[in-house]
PDB file of C-alpha atoms in Angstrom:
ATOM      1  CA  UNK A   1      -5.052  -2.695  -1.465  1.00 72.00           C
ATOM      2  CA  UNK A   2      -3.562   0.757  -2.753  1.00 76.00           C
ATOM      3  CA  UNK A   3      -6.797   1.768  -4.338  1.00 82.00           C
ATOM      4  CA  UNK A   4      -9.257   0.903  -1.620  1.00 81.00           C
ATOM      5  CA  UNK A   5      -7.041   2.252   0.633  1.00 79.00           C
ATOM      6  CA  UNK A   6      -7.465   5.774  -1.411  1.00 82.00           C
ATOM      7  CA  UNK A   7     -10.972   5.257  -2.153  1.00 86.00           C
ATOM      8  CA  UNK A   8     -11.573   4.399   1.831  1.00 84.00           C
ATOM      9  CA  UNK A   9      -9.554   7.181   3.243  1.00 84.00           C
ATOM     10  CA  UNK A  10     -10.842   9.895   0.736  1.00 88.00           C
ATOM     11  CA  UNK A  11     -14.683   8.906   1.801  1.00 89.00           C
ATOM     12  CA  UNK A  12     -13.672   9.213   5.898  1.00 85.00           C
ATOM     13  CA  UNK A  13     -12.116  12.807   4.791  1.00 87.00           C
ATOM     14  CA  UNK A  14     -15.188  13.711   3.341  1.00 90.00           C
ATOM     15  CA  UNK A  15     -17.302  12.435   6.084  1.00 88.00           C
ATOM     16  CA  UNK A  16     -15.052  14.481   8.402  1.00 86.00           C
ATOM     17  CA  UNK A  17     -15.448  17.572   6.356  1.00 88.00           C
ATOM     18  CA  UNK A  18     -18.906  17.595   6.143  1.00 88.00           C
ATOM     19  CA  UNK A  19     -19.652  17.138  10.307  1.00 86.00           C
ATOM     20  CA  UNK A  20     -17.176  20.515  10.464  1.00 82.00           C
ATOM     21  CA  UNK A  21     -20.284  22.398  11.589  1.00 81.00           C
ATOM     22  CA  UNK A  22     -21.910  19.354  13.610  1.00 81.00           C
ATOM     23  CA  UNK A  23     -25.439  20.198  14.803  1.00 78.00           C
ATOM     24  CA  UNK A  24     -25.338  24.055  13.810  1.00 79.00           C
ATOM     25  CA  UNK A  25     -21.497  24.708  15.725  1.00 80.00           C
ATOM     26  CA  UNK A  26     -18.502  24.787  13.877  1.00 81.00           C
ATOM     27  CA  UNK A  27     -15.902  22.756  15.919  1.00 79.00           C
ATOM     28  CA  UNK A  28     -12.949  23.643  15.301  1.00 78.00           C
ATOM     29  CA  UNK A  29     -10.666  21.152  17.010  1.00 80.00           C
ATOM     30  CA  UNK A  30     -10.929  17.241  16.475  1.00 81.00           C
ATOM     31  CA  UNK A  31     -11.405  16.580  20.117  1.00 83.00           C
ATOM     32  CA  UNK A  32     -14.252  18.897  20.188  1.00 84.00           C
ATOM     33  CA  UNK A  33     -16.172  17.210  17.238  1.00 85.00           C
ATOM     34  CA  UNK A  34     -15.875  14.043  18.669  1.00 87.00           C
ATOM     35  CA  UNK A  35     -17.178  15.028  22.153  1.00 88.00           C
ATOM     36  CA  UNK A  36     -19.951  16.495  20.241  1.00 87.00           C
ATOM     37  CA  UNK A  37     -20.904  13.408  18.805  1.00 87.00           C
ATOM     38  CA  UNK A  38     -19.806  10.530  21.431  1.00 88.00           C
ATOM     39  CA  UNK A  39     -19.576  12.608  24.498  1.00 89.00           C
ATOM     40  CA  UNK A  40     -16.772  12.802  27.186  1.00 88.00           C
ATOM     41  CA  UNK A  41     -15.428   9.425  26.247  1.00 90.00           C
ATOM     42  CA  UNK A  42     -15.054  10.651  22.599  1.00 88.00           C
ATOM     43  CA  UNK A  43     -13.054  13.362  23.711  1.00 88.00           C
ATOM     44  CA  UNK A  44     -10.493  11.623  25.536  1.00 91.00           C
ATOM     45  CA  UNK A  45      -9.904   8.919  22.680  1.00 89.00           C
ATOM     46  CA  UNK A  46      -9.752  11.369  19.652  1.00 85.00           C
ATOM     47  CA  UNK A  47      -7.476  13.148  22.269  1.00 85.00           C
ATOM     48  CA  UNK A  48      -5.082   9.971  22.667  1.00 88.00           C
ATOM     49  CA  UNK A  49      -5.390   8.370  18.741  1.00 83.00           C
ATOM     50  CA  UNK A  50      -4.124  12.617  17.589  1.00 78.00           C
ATOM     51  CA  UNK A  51      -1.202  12.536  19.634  1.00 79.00           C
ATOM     52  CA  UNK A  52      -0.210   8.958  18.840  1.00 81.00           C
ATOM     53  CA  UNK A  53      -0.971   9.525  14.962  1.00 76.00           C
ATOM     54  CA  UNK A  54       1.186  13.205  15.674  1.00 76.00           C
ATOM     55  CA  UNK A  55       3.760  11.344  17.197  1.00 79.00           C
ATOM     56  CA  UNK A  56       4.720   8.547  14.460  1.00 77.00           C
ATOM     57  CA  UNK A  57       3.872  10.859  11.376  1.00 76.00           C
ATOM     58  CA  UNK A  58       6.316  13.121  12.846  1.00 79.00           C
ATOM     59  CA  UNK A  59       9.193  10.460  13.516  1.00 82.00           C
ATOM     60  CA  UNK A  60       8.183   9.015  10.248  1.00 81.00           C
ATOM     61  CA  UNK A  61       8.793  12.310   8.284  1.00 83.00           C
ATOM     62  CA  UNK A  62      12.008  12.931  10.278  1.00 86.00           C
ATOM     63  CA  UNK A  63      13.111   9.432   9.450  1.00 87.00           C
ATOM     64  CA  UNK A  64      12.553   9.874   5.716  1.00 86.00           C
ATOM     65  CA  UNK A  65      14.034  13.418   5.363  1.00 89.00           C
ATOM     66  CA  UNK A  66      17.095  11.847   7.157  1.00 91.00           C
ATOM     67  CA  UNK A  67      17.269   8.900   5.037  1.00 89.00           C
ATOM     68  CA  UNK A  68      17.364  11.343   1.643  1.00 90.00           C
ATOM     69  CA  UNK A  69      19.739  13.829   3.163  1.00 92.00           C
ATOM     70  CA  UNK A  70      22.259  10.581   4.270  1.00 91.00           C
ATOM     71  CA  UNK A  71      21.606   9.376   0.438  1.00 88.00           C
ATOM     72  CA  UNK A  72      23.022  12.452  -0.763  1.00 90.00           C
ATOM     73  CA  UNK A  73      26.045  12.269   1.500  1.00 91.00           C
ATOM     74  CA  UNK A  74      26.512   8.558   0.251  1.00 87.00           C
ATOM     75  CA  UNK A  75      26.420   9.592  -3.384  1.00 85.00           C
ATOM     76  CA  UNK A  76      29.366  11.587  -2.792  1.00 86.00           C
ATOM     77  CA  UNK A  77      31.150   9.894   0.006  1.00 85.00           C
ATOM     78  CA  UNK A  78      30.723   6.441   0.549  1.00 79.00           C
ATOM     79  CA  UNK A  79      32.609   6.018   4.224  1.00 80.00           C
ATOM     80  CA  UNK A  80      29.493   6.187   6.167  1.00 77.00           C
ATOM     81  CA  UNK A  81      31.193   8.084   8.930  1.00 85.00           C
ATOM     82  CA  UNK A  82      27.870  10.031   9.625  1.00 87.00           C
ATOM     83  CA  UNK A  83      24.969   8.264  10.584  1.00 89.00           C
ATOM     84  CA  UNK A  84      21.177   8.757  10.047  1.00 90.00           C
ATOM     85  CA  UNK A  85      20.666   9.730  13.631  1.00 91.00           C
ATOM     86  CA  UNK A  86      22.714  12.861  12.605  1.00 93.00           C
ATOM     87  CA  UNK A  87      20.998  14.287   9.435  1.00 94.00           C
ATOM     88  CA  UNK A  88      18.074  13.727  11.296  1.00 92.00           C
ATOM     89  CA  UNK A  89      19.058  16.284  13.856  1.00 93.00           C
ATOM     90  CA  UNK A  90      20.467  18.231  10.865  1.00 93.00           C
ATOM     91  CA  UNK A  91      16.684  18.372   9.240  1.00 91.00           C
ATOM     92  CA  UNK A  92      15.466  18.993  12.679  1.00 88.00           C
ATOM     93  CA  UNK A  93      17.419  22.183  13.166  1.00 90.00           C
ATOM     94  CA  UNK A  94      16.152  23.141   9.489  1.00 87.00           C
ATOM     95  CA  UNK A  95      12.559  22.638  10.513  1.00 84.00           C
ATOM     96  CA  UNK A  96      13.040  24.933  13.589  1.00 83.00           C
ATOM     97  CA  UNK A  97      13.831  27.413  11.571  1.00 83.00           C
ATOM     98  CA  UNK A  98      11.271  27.203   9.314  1.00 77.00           C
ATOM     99  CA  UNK A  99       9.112  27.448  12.083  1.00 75.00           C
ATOM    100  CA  UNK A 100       9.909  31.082  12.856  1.00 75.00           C
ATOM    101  CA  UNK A 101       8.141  31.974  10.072  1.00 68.00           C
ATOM    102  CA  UNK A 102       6.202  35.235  11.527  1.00 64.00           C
ATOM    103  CA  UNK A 103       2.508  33.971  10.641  1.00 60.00           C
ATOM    104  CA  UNK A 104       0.300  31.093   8.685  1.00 57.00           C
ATOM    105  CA  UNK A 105       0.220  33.501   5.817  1.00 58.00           C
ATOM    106  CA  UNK A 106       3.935  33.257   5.302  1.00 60.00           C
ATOM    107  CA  UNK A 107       3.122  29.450   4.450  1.00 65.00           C
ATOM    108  CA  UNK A 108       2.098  30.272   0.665  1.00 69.00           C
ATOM    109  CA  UNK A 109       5.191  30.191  -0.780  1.00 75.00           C
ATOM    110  CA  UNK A 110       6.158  27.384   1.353  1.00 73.00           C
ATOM    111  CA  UNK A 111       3.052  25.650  -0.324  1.00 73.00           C
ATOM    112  CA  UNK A 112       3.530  26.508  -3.756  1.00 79.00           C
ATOM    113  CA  UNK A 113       7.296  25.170  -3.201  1.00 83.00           C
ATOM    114  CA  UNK A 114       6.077  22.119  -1.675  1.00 81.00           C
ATOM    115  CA  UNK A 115       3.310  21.515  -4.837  1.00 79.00           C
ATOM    116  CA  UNK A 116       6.284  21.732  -7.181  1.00 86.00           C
ATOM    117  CA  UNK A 117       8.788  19.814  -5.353  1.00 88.00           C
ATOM    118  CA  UNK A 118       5.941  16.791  -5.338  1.00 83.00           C
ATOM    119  CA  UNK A 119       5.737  16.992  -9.427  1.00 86.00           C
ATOM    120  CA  UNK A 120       9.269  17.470  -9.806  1.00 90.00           C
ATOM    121  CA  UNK A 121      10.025  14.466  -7.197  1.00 89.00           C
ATOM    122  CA  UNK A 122       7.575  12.363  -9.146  1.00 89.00           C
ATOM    123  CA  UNK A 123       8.997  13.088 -12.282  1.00 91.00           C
ATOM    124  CA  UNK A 124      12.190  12.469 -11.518  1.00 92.00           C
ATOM    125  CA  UNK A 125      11.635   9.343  -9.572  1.00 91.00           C
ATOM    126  CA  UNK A 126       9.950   7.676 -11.962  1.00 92.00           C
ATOM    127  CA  UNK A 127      12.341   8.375 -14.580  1.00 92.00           C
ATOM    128  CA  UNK A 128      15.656   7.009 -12.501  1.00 91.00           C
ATOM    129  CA  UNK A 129      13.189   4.121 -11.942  1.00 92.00           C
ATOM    130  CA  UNK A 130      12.292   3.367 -15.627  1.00 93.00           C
ATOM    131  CA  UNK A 131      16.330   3.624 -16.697  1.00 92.00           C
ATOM    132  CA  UNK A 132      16.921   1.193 -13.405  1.00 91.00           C
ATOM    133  CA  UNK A 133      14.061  -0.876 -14.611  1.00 92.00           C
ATOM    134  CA  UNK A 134      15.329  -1.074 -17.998  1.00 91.00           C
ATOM    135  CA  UNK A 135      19.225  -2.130 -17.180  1.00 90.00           C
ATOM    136  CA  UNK A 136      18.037  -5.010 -15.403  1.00 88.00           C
ATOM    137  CA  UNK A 137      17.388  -8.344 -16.992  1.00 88.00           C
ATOM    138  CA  UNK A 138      13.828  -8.249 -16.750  1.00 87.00           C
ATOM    139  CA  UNK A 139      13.663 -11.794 -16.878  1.00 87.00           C
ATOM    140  CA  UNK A 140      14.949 -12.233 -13.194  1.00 88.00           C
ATOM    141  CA  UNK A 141      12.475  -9.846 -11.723  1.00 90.00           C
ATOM    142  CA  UNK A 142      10.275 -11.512  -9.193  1.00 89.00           C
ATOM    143  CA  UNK A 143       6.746 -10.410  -8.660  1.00 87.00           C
ATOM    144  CA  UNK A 144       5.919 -13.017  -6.005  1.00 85.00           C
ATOM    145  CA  UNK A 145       6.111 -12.492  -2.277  1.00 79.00           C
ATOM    146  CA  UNK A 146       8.395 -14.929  -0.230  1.00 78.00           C
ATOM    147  CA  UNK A 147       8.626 -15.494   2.808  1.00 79.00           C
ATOM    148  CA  UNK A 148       7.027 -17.177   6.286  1.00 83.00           C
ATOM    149  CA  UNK A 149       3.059 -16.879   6.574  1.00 82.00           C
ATOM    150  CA  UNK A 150       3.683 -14.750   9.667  1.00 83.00           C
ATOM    151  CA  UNK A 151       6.576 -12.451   7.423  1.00 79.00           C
ATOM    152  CA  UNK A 152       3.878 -12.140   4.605  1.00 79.00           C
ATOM    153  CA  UNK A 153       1.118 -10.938   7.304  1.00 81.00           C
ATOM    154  CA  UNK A 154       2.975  -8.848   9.083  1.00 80.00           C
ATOM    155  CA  UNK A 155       4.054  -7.235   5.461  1.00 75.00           C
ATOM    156  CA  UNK A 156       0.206  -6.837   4.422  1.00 75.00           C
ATOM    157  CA  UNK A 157      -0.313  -4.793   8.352  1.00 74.00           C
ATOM    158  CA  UNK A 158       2.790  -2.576   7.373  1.00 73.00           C
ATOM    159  CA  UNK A 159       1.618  -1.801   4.262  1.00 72.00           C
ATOM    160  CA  UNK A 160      -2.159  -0.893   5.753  1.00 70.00           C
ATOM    161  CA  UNK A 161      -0.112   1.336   8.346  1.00 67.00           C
ATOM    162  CA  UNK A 162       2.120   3.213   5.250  1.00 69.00           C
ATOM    163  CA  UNK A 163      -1.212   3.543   3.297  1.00 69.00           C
ATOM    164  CA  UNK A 164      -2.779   5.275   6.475  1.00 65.00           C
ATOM    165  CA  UNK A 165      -0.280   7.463   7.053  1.00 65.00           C
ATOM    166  CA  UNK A 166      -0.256   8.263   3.604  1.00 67.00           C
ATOM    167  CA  UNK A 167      -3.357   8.794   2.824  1.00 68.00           C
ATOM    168  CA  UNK A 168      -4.949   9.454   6.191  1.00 63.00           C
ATOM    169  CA  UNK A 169      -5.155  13.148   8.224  1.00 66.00           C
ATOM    170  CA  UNK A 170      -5.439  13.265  12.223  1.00 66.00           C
ATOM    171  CA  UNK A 171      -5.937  17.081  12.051  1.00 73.00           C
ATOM    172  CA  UNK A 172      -8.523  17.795   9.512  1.00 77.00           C
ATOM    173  CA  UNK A 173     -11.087  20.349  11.437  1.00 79.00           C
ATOM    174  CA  UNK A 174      -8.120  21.637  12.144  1.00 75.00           C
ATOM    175  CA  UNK A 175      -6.852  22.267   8.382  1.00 76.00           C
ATOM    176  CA  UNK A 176     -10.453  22.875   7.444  1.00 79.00           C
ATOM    177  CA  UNK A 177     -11.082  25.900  10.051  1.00 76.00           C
ATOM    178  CA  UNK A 178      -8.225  27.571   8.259  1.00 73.00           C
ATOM    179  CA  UNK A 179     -10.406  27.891   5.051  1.00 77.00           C
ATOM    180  CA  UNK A 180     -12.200  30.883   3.675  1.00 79.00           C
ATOM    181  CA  UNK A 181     -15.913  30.405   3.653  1.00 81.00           C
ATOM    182  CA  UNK A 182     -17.887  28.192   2.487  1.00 85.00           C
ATOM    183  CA  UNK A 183     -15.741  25.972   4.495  1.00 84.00           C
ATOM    184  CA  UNK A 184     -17.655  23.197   3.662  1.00 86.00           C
ATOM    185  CA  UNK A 185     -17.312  23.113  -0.229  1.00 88.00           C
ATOM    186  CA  UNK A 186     -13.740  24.433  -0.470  1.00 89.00           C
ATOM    187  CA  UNK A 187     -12.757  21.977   2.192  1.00 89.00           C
ATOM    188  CA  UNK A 188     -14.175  19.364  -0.508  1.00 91.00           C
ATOM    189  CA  UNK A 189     -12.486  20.876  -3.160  1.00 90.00           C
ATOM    190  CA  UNK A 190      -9.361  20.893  -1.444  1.00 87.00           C
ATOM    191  CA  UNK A 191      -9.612  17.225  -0.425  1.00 88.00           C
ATOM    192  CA  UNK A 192     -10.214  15.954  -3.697  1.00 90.00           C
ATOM    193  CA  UNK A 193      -7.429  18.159  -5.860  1.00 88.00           C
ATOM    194  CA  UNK A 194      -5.015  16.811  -3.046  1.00 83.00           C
ATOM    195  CA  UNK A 195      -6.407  12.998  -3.892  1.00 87.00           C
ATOM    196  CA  UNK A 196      -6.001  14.012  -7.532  1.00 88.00           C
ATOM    197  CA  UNK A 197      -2.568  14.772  -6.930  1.00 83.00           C
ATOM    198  CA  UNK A 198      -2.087  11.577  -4.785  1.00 81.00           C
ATOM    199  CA  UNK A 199      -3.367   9.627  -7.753  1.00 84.00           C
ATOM    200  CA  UNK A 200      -1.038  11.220 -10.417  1.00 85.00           C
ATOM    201  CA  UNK A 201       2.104  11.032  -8.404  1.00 83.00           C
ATOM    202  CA  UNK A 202       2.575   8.442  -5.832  1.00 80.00           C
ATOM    203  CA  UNK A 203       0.237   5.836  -7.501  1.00 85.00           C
ATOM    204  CA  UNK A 204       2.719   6.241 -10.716  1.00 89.00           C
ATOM    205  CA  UNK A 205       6.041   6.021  -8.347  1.00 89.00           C
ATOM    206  CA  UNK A 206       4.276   2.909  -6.494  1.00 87.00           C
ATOM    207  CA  UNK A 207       3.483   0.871  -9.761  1.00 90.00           C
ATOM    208  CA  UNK A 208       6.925   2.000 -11.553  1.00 93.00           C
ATOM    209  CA  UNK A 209       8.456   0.947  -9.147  1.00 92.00           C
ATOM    210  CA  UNK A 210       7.279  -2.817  -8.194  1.00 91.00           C
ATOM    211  CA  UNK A 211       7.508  -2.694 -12.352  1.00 93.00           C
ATOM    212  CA  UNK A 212      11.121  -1.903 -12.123  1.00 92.00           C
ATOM    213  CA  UNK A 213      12.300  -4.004  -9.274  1.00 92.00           C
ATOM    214  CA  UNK A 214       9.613  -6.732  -8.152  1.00 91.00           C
ATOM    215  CA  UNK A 215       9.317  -7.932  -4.643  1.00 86.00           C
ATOM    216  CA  UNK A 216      12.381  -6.802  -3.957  1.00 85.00           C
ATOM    217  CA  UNK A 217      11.865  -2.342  -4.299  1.00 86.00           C
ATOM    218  CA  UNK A 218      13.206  -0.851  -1.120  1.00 83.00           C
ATOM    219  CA  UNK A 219       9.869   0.450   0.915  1.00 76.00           C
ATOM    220  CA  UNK A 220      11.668   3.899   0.541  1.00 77.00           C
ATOM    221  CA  UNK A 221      11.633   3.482  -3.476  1.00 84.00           C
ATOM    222  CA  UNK A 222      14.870   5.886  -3.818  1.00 83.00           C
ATOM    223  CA  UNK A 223      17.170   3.138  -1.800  1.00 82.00           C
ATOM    224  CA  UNK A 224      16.843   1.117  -4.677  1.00 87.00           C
ATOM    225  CA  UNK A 225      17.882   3.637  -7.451  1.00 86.00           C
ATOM    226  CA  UNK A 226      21.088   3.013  -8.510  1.00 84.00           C
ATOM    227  CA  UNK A 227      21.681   5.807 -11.467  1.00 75.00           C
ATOM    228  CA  UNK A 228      22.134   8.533 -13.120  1.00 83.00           C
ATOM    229  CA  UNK A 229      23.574  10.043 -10.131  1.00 87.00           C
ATOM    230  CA  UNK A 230      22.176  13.600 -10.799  1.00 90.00           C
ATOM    231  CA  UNK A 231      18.630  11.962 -10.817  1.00 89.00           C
ATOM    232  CA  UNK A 232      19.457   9.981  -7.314  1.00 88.00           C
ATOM    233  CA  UNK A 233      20.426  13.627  -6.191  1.00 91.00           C
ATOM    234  CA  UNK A 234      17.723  15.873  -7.372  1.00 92.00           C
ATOM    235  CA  UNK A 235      15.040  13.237  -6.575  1.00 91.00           C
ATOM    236  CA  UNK A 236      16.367  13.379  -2.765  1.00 91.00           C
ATOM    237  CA  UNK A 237      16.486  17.259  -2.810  1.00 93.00           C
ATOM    238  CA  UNK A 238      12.866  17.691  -3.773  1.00 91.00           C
ATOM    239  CA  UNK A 239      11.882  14.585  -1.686  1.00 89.00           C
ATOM    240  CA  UNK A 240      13.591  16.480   1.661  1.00 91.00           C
ATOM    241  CA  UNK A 241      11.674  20.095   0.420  1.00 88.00           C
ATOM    242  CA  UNK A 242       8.673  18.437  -0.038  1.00 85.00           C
ATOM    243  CA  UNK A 243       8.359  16.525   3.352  1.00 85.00           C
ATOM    244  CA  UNK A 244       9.746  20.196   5.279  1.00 84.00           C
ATOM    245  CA  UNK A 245       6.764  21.940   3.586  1.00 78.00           C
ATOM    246  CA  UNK A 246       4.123  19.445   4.167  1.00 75.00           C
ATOM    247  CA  UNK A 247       5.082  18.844   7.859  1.00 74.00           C
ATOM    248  CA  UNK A 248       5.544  22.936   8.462  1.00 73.00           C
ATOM    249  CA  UNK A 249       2.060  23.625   6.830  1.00 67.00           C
ATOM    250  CA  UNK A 250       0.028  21.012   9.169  1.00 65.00           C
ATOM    251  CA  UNK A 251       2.108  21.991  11.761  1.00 65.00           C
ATOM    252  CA  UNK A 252       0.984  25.855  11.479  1.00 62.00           C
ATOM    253  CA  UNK A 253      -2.312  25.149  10.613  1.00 59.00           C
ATOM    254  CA  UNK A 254      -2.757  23.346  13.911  1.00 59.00           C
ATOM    255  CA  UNK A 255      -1.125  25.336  16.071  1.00 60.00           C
ATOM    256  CA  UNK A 256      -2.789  28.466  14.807  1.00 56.00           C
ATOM    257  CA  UNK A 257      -6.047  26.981  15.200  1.00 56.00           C
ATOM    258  CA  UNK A 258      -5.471  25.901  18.806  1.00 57.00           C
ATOM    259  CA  UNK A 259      -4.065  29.305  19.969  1.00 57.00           C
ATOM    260  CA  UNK A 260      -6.979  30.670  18.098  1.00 57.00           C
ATOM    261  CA  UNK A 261      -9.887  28.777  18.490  1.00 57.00           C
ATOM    262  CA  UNK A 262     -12.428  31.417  17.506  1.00 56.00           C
ATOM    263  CA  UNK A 263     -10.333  33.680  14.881  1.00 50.00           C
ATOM    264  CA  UNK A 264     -11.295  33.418  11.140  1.00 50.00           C
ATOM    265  CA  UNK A 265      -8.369  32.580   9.092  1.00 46.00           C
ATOM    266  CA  UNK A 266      -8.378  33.364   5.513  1.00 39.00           C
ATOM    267  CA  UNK A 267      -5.617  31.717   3.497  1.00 40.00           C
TER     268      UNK A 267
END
């Protein structure tokens, strides 16, 4: 399911990229693509499925940033007298400031520090896994899912649903009209070193991890790390820097686009 879900969502980015400049007009917006190709109706229902998609990809991201800044609290103190609803306010506050970042060409460094938090998170994620994996008494791991049918369904839709929000993009003319020309072939460039990446990284976590702890890995794979400490630590750190620089670099390339509609943006 993993790897069709890649291979699936990597062909619809590709299809995307390539109608950028639909019938000789380069349409900068999602909405506008679509009512180029289906008409009014088009419009309107790219127009709802973006702001739903914006919606749970950005309680999502808040949820998991929260959940890794609470981890680090409960590595040191283990009273649980803050809750998750308040380090989500707490990353919140840290993206609005981020956000006052004076233009979309500030963005680089937050870029380059996102790439490196993603190798370093993968790096040291699946090397807390492996020493969890290898404490355990690999003998009691289960590999088979339990459960009701309707538990075990309703487990295969919210895996489809994690693998599209992983993997999918609700704003790609969006991204793309942020390119330096040729749009077109750097746009496919860029979608394919970023599935590269995806490949490398979270495919690795995904299979260390059922490896390590069966049916039974946490969905968020650090909740189920149990030592070193330093390595629960660090991998949270990176994990919160790299979701605050993924979600501020859609973020500005959208909104830039939007206010701008005609400008030429080269990154």
């Amino acid at each position: 399911m993993l790897i069709m879900g890649t291979v699936v969502t990597w062909y619809n980015s590709i299809l995307v990229a390539s109608l950028w400049e639909w019938d000789g007009v380069p349409h900068v917006r999602y909405r506008d693509l679509a009512r180029s190709i289906f008409g009014r109706h088009g419009y309107w229902a790219v127009t709802l499925f973006q702001q739903v998609a914006s919606i749970g990809n950005n309680i999502t991201v808040q949820i998991a940033a929260g959940s890794s800044m609470k981890a680090i609290y409960m590595t040191y103190h283990n009273d649980n007298r803050l809750k998750l609803q308040e380090f989500i306010i707490v990353f919140g506050v840290f993206q609005l400031a981020l956000s006052q970042l004076p233009d979309i060409h500030s963005l680089r460094w937050v870029n380059a520090i996102c790439t490196l938090s993603t190798v370093g998170f993968t790096a040291t994620a699946i090397g807390a896994t492996v020493y969890d994996g290898r404490k355990l008494n690999r003998s009691t791991i289960d590999y088979k899912l339990h459960g009701t049918k309707d538990h075990k369904l309703f487990g295969i839709f919210s895996a489809l649903g994690t693998i599209a929000f992983s993997f999918g993009d609700a704003m790609l003319p969006e991204i793309q009209s942020t390119l330096r020309r040729p749009v077109k072939k750097n746009m496919y460039k860029g979608i394919s070193a970023a599935y590269a990446v995806i490949i490398v990284t979270y495919w690795t976590v995904a299979f260390v991890g059922f490896w390590a702890f069966g049916s039974t890995v946490n969905a968020y794979l650090l909740n189920s790390l149990t030592g070193p400490r330093w390595a629960i630590v660090l991998t949270n750190i990176l994990a919160i820097i790299q979701i605050a620089g993924c979600y501020q670099a859609a973020v500005w390339s959208c909104s830039y686009t939007y206010k701008n509609p005609n400008s030429d943006v080269l990154l």
